[in-house]
Amino acid sequence: MFKRIRTRLVLVNTAVFFAILIFICGILYGFTRQQLLSRIDFSLYAAAIPIERGFLPRNRLSTDANVLPIHPRFGQLPTTYLIWSGEGKLLFQLPSGEFTQSEVSAFHQRLNTKRPFTAMVQGHSFRVLNVAFRDSRNLFPNLGTVQVIRNIDETSHELSILLWIIVATIGFGLLMVMGAGLFLAGRALVPIRKSWDRQQKFVADASHELRTPLAVIQGQAELLLRHPERTVEQEAGSVGTIYDEARRMRKLVDSLLTLARADSNQLELDLKNVSLSQLFDSLSDMFMLLCEQQSLQLDLAIEAGIELQGDEDRLRQLILILFDNALKYTPAGGRISISCKCKGNSIHLAVADTGVGIASEDLGHIFERFYRGDKARSRQTGGAGLGLSIAEWIVKAHRGKLTVHSSPGTGSTFQVVIPT
Ligand code: ADP
């Protein structure tokens, strides 16, 4: 898929570049051509002036070449004059014998063209200007036409060289753009590809995680349906399992939704002045109860009056995730220590335990989605490997930092630093 996108990107890029290049080069070529030809045209007009002004016999058209004075300046230029009668008959050419009969007829075809034009005759380029033949008093319209013709092979050659240079430049430019486009598109697609892969993995993992509780619920429901005569009390086991799995699924779906919304920046913090001291106060009873149930010792060291601008619900969720992990991964007899204090411009919150700790090869991955250090234990404890991803997002959303120090067998400490 990315190969196709890359190719399409490069093609679109190249096409746009090609269009721009053609446009610029077209203007460049057109302008240069226009400049060169207008200089020639100017000289043609200049060469035509004596004829226009009527260096011809007064009142009538002469066929005598001698009456057409060649201006000394024009005489030096390779200009040829074809003098046509009003009926379109070639009267003579000057210098005579410059063009053959067939060449002359090529010019004759465009005798009525008003503006200067370029004619290709026998492989040579000529610039031609038709000048109406007038007597000096302008008494007789359409007395004939003089074609002022100049060979512009040299100019055409220069223009064709320019054209080749432009074509070569465009070709070379296109190759460069394609090469650069391939390289840049490849580089630009790296983060997109990574994010796509991450997303794909996320969806695959999520589906996998959802399948397990769903399968259990389905199995238990089928069991119940096999004995419709039994009471709920008799089937309390199956009903309980269905309830537990549904709760697990609900928790998982909530976590997935949180992360999905966080990814698409749809989750915004509801920022308020939050008293962390009060927040811990409200949670401490539950913490003590849970620790007691698991024969764990709890140390709470919460400074009074700690406040910050934050989202209370999210901060509560963060504390619960860290506490829940400490609870899950600390065996009976262990200790959980929670501290929260203000240092300078930031709040330092730490949840430490004397639990199983985290293996060094897992430490770099625990914040990844669905990553579980000890797979068997995590499944047992009901964790899907999303808790720390959410915790990290909450801390980052508060412009803070979440770090972990841990060694297997000794315990783990999760430290949160949030600027006030
Ligand atoms: P889970 O739902 O599996 O706990 P988390 O994202 O919260 O998912 O944690 C990811 C992994 O990090 C866990 O599977 C576990 O291996 C490790 N972990 C997290 N907290 C602790 C802790 N306090 N002690 C030991 N390991 C932990």
Short mmCIF file of C-alpha atoms and ligand atoms in Angstrom, two decimals:
data_model
loop_
_atom_site.label_atom_id
_atom_site.label_comp_id
_atom_site.label_asym_id
_atom_site.label_seq_id
_atom_site.Cartn_x
_atom_site.Cartn_y
_atom_site.Cartn_z
CA MET A 1 0.00 0.00 0.00
CA PHE A 2 2.77 2.43 0.96
CA LYS A 3 4.62 1.61 -2.26
CA ARG A 4 1.56 2.69 -4.22
CA ILE A 5 1.17 5.88 -2.18
CA ARG A 6 4.85 6.64 -2.64
CA THR A 7 4.64 6.14 -6.40
CA ARG A 8 1.51 8.23 -6.61
CA LEU A 9 3.11 10.99 -4.53
CA VAL A 10 6.17 11.02 -6.76
CA LEU A 11 4.07 11.04 -9.91
CA VAL A 12 1.88 13.89 -8.69
CA ASN A 13 4.97 15.81 -7.58
CA THR A 14 6.68 15.24 -10.89
CA ALA A 15 3.57 16.22 -12.85
CA VAL A 16 3.23 19.46 -10.88
CA PHE A 17 6.92 20.20 -11.30
CA PHE A 18 6.68 19.36 -15.01
CA ALA A 19 3.74 21.73 -15.45
CA ILE A 20 5.56 24.52 -13.59
CA LEU A 21 8.76 23.92 -15.56
CA ILE A 22 6.92 23.86 -18.88
CA PHE A 23 5.15 27.07 -17.94
CA ILE A 24 8.36 28.87 -16.92
CA CYS A 25 10.40 27.52 -19.84
CA GLY A 26 7.55 28.31 -22.23
CA ILE A 27 7.57 31.90 -21.02
CA LEU A 28 11.37 32.03 -21.24
CA TYR A 29 11.45 30.58 -24.74
CA GLY A 30 8.52 32.64 -25.95
CA PHE A 31 10.04 35.83 -24.57
CA THR A 32 13.47 35.16 -26.11
CA ARG A 33 11.91 34.24 -29.46
CA GLN A 34 9.73 37.30 -29.34
CA GLN A 35 12.74 39.51 -28.59
CA LEU A 36 14.85 38.07 -31.39
CA LEU A 37 12.06 38.13 -33.94
CA SER A 38 10.89 41.59 -33.00
CA ARG A 39 14.44 42.86 -33.62
CA ILE A 40 14.33 41.26 -37.07
CA ASP A 41 10.82 42.54 -37.67
CA PHE A 42 11.96 45.99 -36.70
CA SER A 43 14.73 45.82 -39.26
CA LEU A 44 12.22 44.53 -41.83
CA TYR A 45 9.96 47.49 -41.15
CA ALA A 46 12.99 49.76 -41.42
CA ALA A 47 13.90 48.14 -44.71
CA ALA A 48 10.32 48.61 -45.87
CA ILE A 49 10.15 52.31 -45.04
CA PRO A 50 11.71 53.57 -48.29
CA ILE A 51 9.26 51.44 -50.21
CA GLU A 52 6.29 52.54 -48.18
CA ARG A 53 7.27 56.12 -48.41
CA GLY A 54 7.16 55.74 -52.17
CA PHE A 55 10.58 55.69 -53.60
CA LEU A 56 8.63 54.64 -56.60
CA PRO A 57 7.75 56.62 -59.64
CA ARG A 58 5.02 59.05 -58.76
CA ASN A 59 1.43 58.19 -59.62
CA ARG A 60 2.13 54.84 -61.18
CA LEU A 61 3.70 51.51 -60.50
CA SER A 62 6.93 50.93 -62.24
CA THR A 63 8.36 47.56 -63.10
CA ASP A 64 11.76 49.00 -63.52
CA ALA A 65 14.11 47.83 -60.84
CA ASN A 66 16.32 50.84 -61.20
CA VAL A 67 13.73 53.16 -59.76
CA LEU A 68 13.81 51.23 -56.49
CA PRO A 69 16.71 52.85 -54.72
CA ILE A 70 18.46 50.53 -52.31
CA HIS A 71 19.31 52.41 -49.20
CA PRO A 72 23.01 51.94 -48.42
CA ARG A 73 22.13 50.57 -44.99
CA PHE A 74 19.70 48.02 -46.27
CA GLY A 75 22.02 47.06 -49.04
CA GLN A 76 24.40 45.60 -46.49
CA LEU A 77 21.74 43.37 -44.98
CA PRO A 78 20.83 40.07 -46.64
CA THR A 79 17.38 41.32 -47.52
CA THR A 80 15.47 40.23 -50.58
CA TYR A 81 12.52 42.07 -52.03
CA LEU A 82 9.81 40.39 -54.03
CA ILE A 83 7.70 42.89 -55.90
CA TRP A 84 4.21 41.70 -56.71
CA SER A 85 1.63 43.42 -58.88
CA GLY A 86 -1.87 44.13 -57.57
CA GLU A 87 -3.03 40.99 -59.42
CA GLY A 88 -0.50 38.87 -57.54
CA LYS A 89 1.99 38.51 -60.36
CA LEU A 90 5.68 38.60 -59.51
CA LEU A 91 7.12 41.58 -61.24
CA PHE A 92 10.70 41.09 -60.17
CA GLN A 93 12.90 40.26 -57.22
CA LEU A 94 15.79 42.16 -55.85
CA PRO A 95 18.53 41.05 -55.96
CA SER A 96 17.34 39.15 -58.96
CA GLY A 97 17.63 35.39 -59.11
CA GLU A 98 17.75 35.07 -55.30
CA PHE A 99 14.80 32.65 -55.24
CA THR A 100 13.74 29.98 -57.74
CA GLN A 101 10.22 29.87 -59.15
CA SER A 102 9.03 27.23 -56.65
CA GLU A 103 10.52 29.14 -53.73
CA VAL A 104 8.81 32.30 -54.87
CA SER A 105 5.44 30.56 -55.02
CA ALA A 106 5.86 29.57 -51.35
CA PHE A 107 6.03 33.26 -50.44
CA HIS A 108 3.18 34.05 -52.81
CA GLN A 109 0.80 31.88 -50.77
CA ARG A 110 1.00 34.31 -47.88
CA LEU A 111 0.90 37.52 -49.82
CA ASN A 112 -2.11 38.77 -47.86
CA THR A 113 -0.70 38.17 -44.37
CA LYS A 114 -0.66 41.49 -42.60
CA ARG A 115 1.84 40.83 -39.82
CA PRO A 116 5.42 39.65 -40.26
CA PHE A 117 5.62 35.86 -40.42
CA THR A 118 8.16 33.08 -40.59
CA ALA A 119 8.21 30.86 -43.65
CA MET A 120 10.16 27.66 -44.14
CA VAL A 121 11.34 27.38 -47.71
CA GLN A 122 13.60 24.55 -48.86
CA GLY A 123 14.78 23.93 -45.33
CA HIS A 124 15.64 27.57 -44.69
CA SER A 125 13.83 29.98 -42.39
CA PHE A 126 12.77 33.36 -43.64
CA ARG A 127 11.10 36.24 -41.91
CA VAL A 128 8.74 37.97 -44.27
CA LEU A 129 6.96 41.31 -44.15
CA ASN A 130 4.30 42.22 -46.69
CA VAL A 131 4.19 45.92 -47.50
CA ALA A 132 1.37 47.37 -49.52
CA PHE A 133 2.74 49.16 -52.53
CA ARG A 134 1.57 52.77 -52.54
CA ASP A 135 2.27 55.70 -54.64
CA SER A 136 3.50 58.67 -52.70
CA ARG A 137 0.15 60.45 -52.80
CA ASN A 138 -1.77 57.34 -51.93
CA LEU A 139 -4.07 57.79 -54.89
CA PHE A 140 -4.10 54.20 -56.02
CA PRO A 141 -4.89 51.51 -53.45
CA ASN A 142 -3.68 48.01 -54.13
CA LEU A 143 -1.01 48.88 -56.56
CA GLY A 144 0.84 45.79 -55.51
CA THR A 145 2.82 44.34 -52.65
CA VAL A 146 6.45 44.20 -51.75
CA GLN A 147 7.61 41.28 -49.67
CA VAL A 148 10.62 42.16 -47.59
CA ILE A 149 12.35 38.85 -46.86
CA ARG A 150 15.24 38.09 -44.61
CA ASN A 151 16.95 34.79 -44.02
CA ILE A 152 16.81 33.99 -40.32
CA ASP A 153 18.57 30.61 -40.33
CA GLU A 154 21.03 31.83 -37.75
CA THR A 155 18.30 33.02 -35.41
CA SER A 156 16.32 29.81 -35.95
CA HIS A 157 19.44 27.84 -35.18
CA GLU A 158 19.97 29.79 -31.97
CA LEU A 159 16.34 29.30 -31.04
CA SER A 160 16.50 25.59 -31.71
CA ILE A 161 19.63 25.35 -29.53
CA LEU A 162 17.75 27.20 -26.80
CA LEU A 163 14.85 24.80 -27.25
CA TRP A 164 17.14 21.80 -26.91
CA ILE A 165 18.72 23.27 -23.80
CA ILE A 166 15.25 23.79 -22.35
CA VAL A 167 14.14 20.25 -23.26
CA ALA A 168 17.34 18.81 -21.79
CA THR A 169 16.91 20.94 -18.65
CA ILE A 170 13.32 19.80 -18.26
CA GLY A 171 14.33 16.16 -18.79
CA PHE A 172 17.18 16.42 -16.33
CA GLY A 173 15.00 18.37 -13.89
CA LEU A 174 12.32 15.69 -14.10
CA LEU A 175 14.83 12.95 -13.39
CA MET A 176 16.15 14.92 -10.42
CA VAL A 177 12.64 15.60 -9.14
CA MET A 178 11.71 11.95 -9.47
CA GLY A 179 14.84 10.86 -7.64
CA ALA A 180 14.44 13.48 -4.94
CA GLY A 181 10.70 12.76 -4.80
CA LEU A 182 11.29 9.06 -4.27
CA PHE A 183 13.80 9.78 -1.54
CA LEU A 184 11.73 12.44 0.21
CA ALA A 185 8.45 10.55 -0.13
CA GLY A 186 10.19 7.50 1.33
CA ARG A 187 11.39 9.56 4.27
CA ALA A 188 8.09 11.36 4.75
CA LEU A 189 6.25 8.06 4.79
CA VAL A 190 8.41 6.52 7.52
CA PRO A 191 6.51 8.08 10.46
CA ILE A 192 3.19 7.48 8.70
CA ARG A 193 4.10 3.86 8.10
CA LYS A 194 5.18 3.49 11.74
CA SER A 195 1.98 5.01 12.99
CA TRP A 196 -0.01 2.83 10.60
CA ASP A 197 1.79 -0.28 11.84
CA ARG A 198 1.17 0.79 15.42
CA GLN A 199 -2.49 1.31 14.66
CA GLN A 200 -2.76 -2.05 12.95
CA LYS A 201 -1.12 -3.75 15.90
CA PHE A 202 -3.40 -1.86 18.26
CA VAL A 203 -6.51 -3.04 16.42
CA ALA A 204 -5.22 -6.61 16.24
CA ASP A 205 -4.32 -6.66 19.95
CA ALA A 206 -7.62 -5.07 20.92
CA SER A 207 -9.58 -7.63 18.94
CA HIS A 208 -7.54 -10.39 20.50
CA GLU A 209 -8.14 -9.07 24.01
CA LEU A 210 -11.85 -8.73 23.39
CA ARG A 211 -12.17 -12.23 22.00
CA THR A 212 -11.24 -13.93 25.27
CA PRO A 213 -13.98 -12.45 27.49
CA LEU A 214 -16.45 -12.74 24.63
CA ALA A 215 -15.67 -16.43 24.22
CA VAL A 216 -16.08 -17.00 27.96
CA ILE A 217 -19.40 -15.12 28.01
CA GLN A 218 -20.65 -17.09 25.01
CA GLY A 219 -19.59 -20.42 26.54
CA GLN A 220 -21.24 -19.65 29.85
CA ALA A 221 -24.41 -18.44 28.17
CA GLU A 222 -24.60 -21.65 26.15
CA LEU A 223 -24.26 -23.65 29.37
CA LEU A 224 -27.13 -21.69 30.88
CA LEU A 225 -29.30 -22.25 27.82
CA ARG A 226 -28.81 -26.00 28.00
CA HIS A 227 -30.66 -26.08 31.34
CA PRO A 228 -33.35 -23.44 31.17
CA GLU A 229 -35.17 -25.09 34.07
CA ARG A 230 -32.43 -24.25 36.56
CA THR A 231 -32.69 -21.22 38.82
CA VAL A 232 -30.26 -18.27 38.88
CA GLU A 233 -29.15 -19.45 42.27
CA GLN A 234 -28.25 -22.85 40.88
CA GLU A 235 -26.35 -21.22 38.03
CA ALA A 236 -24.73 -18.54 40.17
CA GLY A 237 -21.27 -19.69 39.03
CA SER A 238 -21.94 -19.14 35.32
CA VAL A 239 -23.84 -15.92 35.93
CA GLY A 240 -20.96 -14.65 38.09
CA THR A 241 -18.42 -15.49 35.39
CA ILE A 242 -20.50 -13.73 32.75
CA TYR A 243 -20.72 -10.68 35.00
CA ASP A 244 -16.96 -10.66 35.69
CA GLU A 245 -16.07 -11.05 32.02
CA ALA A 246 -18.56 -8.37 31.02
CA ARG A 247 -16.95 -6.05 33.55
CA ARG A 248 -13.52 -6.91 32.25
CA MET A 249 -14.68 -6.18 28.75
CA ARG A 250 -16.25 -2.92 29.80
CA LYS A 251 -12.98 -1.84 31.43
CA LEU A 252 -11.06 -2.84 28.35
CA VAL A 253 -13.40 -1.02 25.99
CA ASP A 254 -13.21 2.09 28.20
CA SER A 255 -9.41 1.96 28.06
CA LEU A 256 -9.44 1.43 24.32
CA LEU A 257 -11.79 4.36 23.84
CA THR A 258 -9.60 6.58 26.03
CA LEU A 259 -6.50 5.74 24.00
CA ALA A 260 -8.25 6.01 20.65
CA ARG A 261 -9.62 9.44 21.57
CA ALA A 262 -6.24 10.51 22.91
CA ASP A 263 -4.67 9.47 19.59
CA SER A 264 -7.08 11.54 17.57
CA ASN A 265 -6.73 14.49 19.97
CA GLN A 266 -10.40 14.27 20.84
CA LEU A 267 -9.71 13.99 24.53
CA GLU A 268 -9.37 17.31 26.19
CA LEU A 269 -8.50 17.85 29.80
CA ASP A 270 -11.10 19.48 31.95
CA LEU A 271 -8.64 21.81 33.67
CA LYS A 272 -9.50 23.02 37.13
CA ASN A 273 -7.72 23.84 40.33
CA VAL A 274 -7.21 20.41 41.84
CA SER A 275 -6.12 19.74 45.40
CA LEU A 276 -4.03 16.58 45.25
CA SER A 277 -3.97 16.43 49.04
CA GLN A 278 -7.76 16.25 49.13
CA LEU A 279 -7.76 13.75 46.28
CA PHE A 280 -5.48 11.43 48.25
CA ASP A 281 -7.60 11.99 51.35
CA SER A 282 -10.64 10.73 49.50
CA LEU A 283 -8.77 7.67 48.23
CA SER A 284 -6.78 6.75 51.32
CA ASP A 285 -9.53 4.70 53.01
CA MET A 286 -9.97 2.56 49.94
CA PHE A 287 -6.17 2.15 49.61
CA MET A 288 -5.92 1.04 53.23
CA LEU A 289 -8.75 -1.40 52.88
CA LEU A 290 -7.33 -2.98 49.74
CA CYS A 291 -3.85 -3.24 51.26
CA GLU A 292 -5.28 -4.81 54.37
CA GLN A 293 -7.15 -7.36 52.28
CA GLN A 294 -3.88 -8.37 50.62
CA SER A 295 -1.82 -8.18 53.81
CA LEU A 296 0.23 -5.31 52.51
CA GLN A 297 1.62 -2.42 54.46
CA LEU A 298 0.71 1.05 53.19
CA ASP A 299 2.78 4.19 53.74
CA LEU A 300 1.14 7.42 52.74
CA ALA A 301 3.20 10.61 52.80
CA ILE A 302 1.08 13.32 51.28
CA GLU A 303 2.01 16.95 51.83
CA ALA A 304 -0.88 19.21 52.75
CA GLY A 305 -2.09 21.93 50.42
CA ILE A 306 -0.74 20.56 47.14
CA GLU A 307 -2.64 22.10 44.29
CA LEU A 308 -2.30 22.23 40.54
CA GLN A 309 -4.21 23.06 37.39
CA GLY A 310 -5.36 19.72 36.11
CA ASP A 311 -8.13 17.31 35.26
CA GLU A 312 -9.28 15.80 38.55
CA ASP A 313 -10.82 12.67 37.02
CA ARG A 314 -7.73 11.94 34.96
CA LEU A 315 -5.40 12.53 37.90
CA ARG A 316 -7.50 10.15 40.00
CA GLN A 317 -7.31 7.61 37.16
CA LEU A 318 -3.52 8.01 37.07
CA ILE A 319 -3.16 7.42 40.81
CA LEU A 320 -5.50 4.41 40.64
CA ILE A 321 -3.55 2.83 37.76
CA LEU A 322 -0.24 3.13 39.61
CA PHE A 323 -1.74 1.96 42.89
CA ASP A 324 -3.58 -0.91 41.19
CA ASN A 325 -0.32 -2.09 39.58
CA ALA A 326 1.53 -1.90 42.89
CA LEU A 327 -1.27 -3.92 44.45
CA LYS A 328 -1.24 -6.49 41.62
CA TYR A 329 2.48 -7.03 41.56
CA THR A 330 3.28 -6.99 45.27
CA PRO A 331 2.87 -10.27 47.13
CA ALA A 332 1.40 -10.47 50.63
CA GLY A 333 3.67 -9.09 53.33
CA GLY A 334 5.04 -6.43 51.04
CA ARG A 335 4.76 -2.67 51.26
CA ILE A 336 3.34 0.09 49.11
CA SER A 337 4.54 3.63 49.67
CA ILE A 338 2.80 6.61 48.15
CA SER A 339 4.26 10.06 48.46
CA CYS A 340 3.28 13.40 47.03
CA LYS A 341 5.13 16.64 47.58
CA CYS A 342 5.78 19.97 45.97
CA LYS A 343 9.37 20.72 44.96
CA GLY A 344 10.01 24.09 43.40
CA ASN A 345 7.66 24.51 40.49
CA SER A 346 6.63 20.92 40.22
CA ILE A 347 4.74 18.24 42.01
CA HIS A 348 6.49 14.95 42.67
CA LEU A 349 4.28 11.94 43.08
CA ALA A 350 5.73 8.48 43.66
CA VAL A 351 4.17 5.05 44.02
CA ALA A 352 6.71 2.52 45.21
CA ASP A 353 6.29 -1.13 46.06
CA THR A 354 8.38 -4.01 47.29
CA GLY A 355 6.86 -6.34 44.74
CA VAL A 356 8.14 -8.60 41.99
CA GLY A 357 9.85 -5.77 40.11
CA ILE A 358 10.28 -5.52 36.37
CA ALA A 359 12.86 -7.36 34.30
CA SER A 360 15.32 -5.05 32.56
CA GLU A 361 14.27 -6.36 29.12
CA ASP A 362 10.66 -5.36 29.94
CA LEU A 363 11.45 -1.92 31.34
CA GLY A 364 11.68 -0.26 27.91
CA HIS A 365 8.33 -1.67 26.82
CA ILE A 366 5.95 -1.39 29.74
CA PHE A 367 4.46 1.87 28.47
CA GLU A 368 3.60 0.26 25.13
CA ARG A 369 0.02 -0.68 24.54
CA PHE A 370 -0.93 -4.26 25.43
CA TYR A 371 2.56 -4.95 26.68
CA ARG A 372 2.60 -7.23 29.66
CA GLY A 373 5.76 -8.22 31.42
CA ASP A 374 4.65 -11.50 32.84
CA LYS A 375 1.88 -12.59 30.47
CA ALA A 376 0.56 -15.41 32.62
CA ARG A 377 0.44 -13.33 35.77
CA SER A 378 -1.11 -10.34 34.00
CA ARG A 379 -3.91 -12.41 32.56
CA GLN A 380 -4.52 -13.81 35.98
CA THR A 381 -4.69 -10.34 37.46
CA GLY A 382 -6.96 -9.17 34.69
CA GLY A 383 -4.62 -6.59 33.19
CA ALA A 384 -4.67 -6.02 29.44
CA GLY A 385 -1.45 -4.04 29.34
CA LEU A 386 -3.14 -0.69 28.77
CA GLY A 387 -2.92 0.86 32.24
CA LEU A 388 0.55 2.39 31.91
CA SER A 389 -0.16 3.65 28.36
CA ILE A 390 -3.12 5.58 29.73
CA ALA A 391 -1.09 6.73 32.75
CA GLU A 392 1.65 8.01 30.47
CA TRP A 393 -0.87 9.86 28.30
CA ILE A 394 -2.43 11.52 31.38
CA VAL A 395 0.98 12.65 32.65
CA LYS A 396 1.99 13.96 29.20
CA ALA A 397 -1.34 15.77 28.83
CA HIS A 398 -0.42 17.56 32.10
CA ARG A 399 3.00 18.39 30.58
CA GLY A 400 4.63 16.07 33.07
CA LYS A 401 6.95 13.09 32.99
CA LEU A 402 6.45 9.52 34.13
CA THR A 403 9.52 7.44 34.93
CA VAL A 404 10.10 4.05 36.47
CA HIS A 405 12.91 2.49 38.47
CA SER A 406 12.71 -1.18 39.13
CA SER A 407 14.74 -4.27 39.72
CA PRO A 408 13.34 -7.79 39.78
CA GLY A 409 12.70 -9.10 43.26
CA THR A 410 13.12 -5.76 45.02
CA GLY A 411 10.20 -3.75 43.72
CA SER A 412 9.33 -0.82 41.51
CA THR A 413 8.95 2.91 41.88
CA PHE A 414 6.84 4.93 39.47
CA GLN A 415 7.61 8.62 39.68
CA VAL A 416 5.44 11.38 38.24
CA VAL A 417 6.65 14.96 37.94
CA ILE A 418 4.07 17.53 36.88
CA PRO A 419 4.81 21.25 36.64
CA THR A 420 2.44 23.36 38.66
P1 ADP B 1 -1.37 -4.47 33.16
O1 ADP B 1 -2.79 -4.27 32.97
O2 ADP B 1 -0.84 -5.71 32.58
O3 ADP B 1 -0.92 -4.21 34.56
P2 ADP B 1 0.03 -2.05 32.62
O4 ADP B 1 0.15 -1.24 31.39
O5 ADP B 1 -0.51 -1.37 33.80
O6 ADP B 1 -0.74 -3.33 32.25
O7 ADP B 1 1.47 -2.57 32.95
C1 ADP B 1 2.27 -3.14 31.95
C2 ADP B 1 3.26 -4.12 32.53
O8 ADP B 1 4.17 -3.43 33.37
C3 ADP B 1 2.64 -5.13 33.41
O9 ADP B 1 2.22 -6.28 32.69
C4 ADP B 1 3.75 -5.51 34.34
O10 ADP B 1 4.61 -6.48 33.75
C5 ADP B 1 4.55 -4.24 34.46
N1 ADP B 1 4.26 -3.50 35.71
C6 ADP B 1 3.53 -2.40 35.85
N2 ADP B 1 3.51 -1.97 37.12
C7 ADP B 1 4.26 -2.85 37.82
C8 ADP B 1 4.65 -2.94 39.16
N3 ADP B 1 4.25 -2.08 40.09
N4 ADP B 1 5.44 -3.98 39.52
C9 ADP B 1 5.88 -4.87 38.62
N5 ADP B 1 5.56 -4.82 37.32
C10 ADP B 1 4.76 -3.83 36.92
#
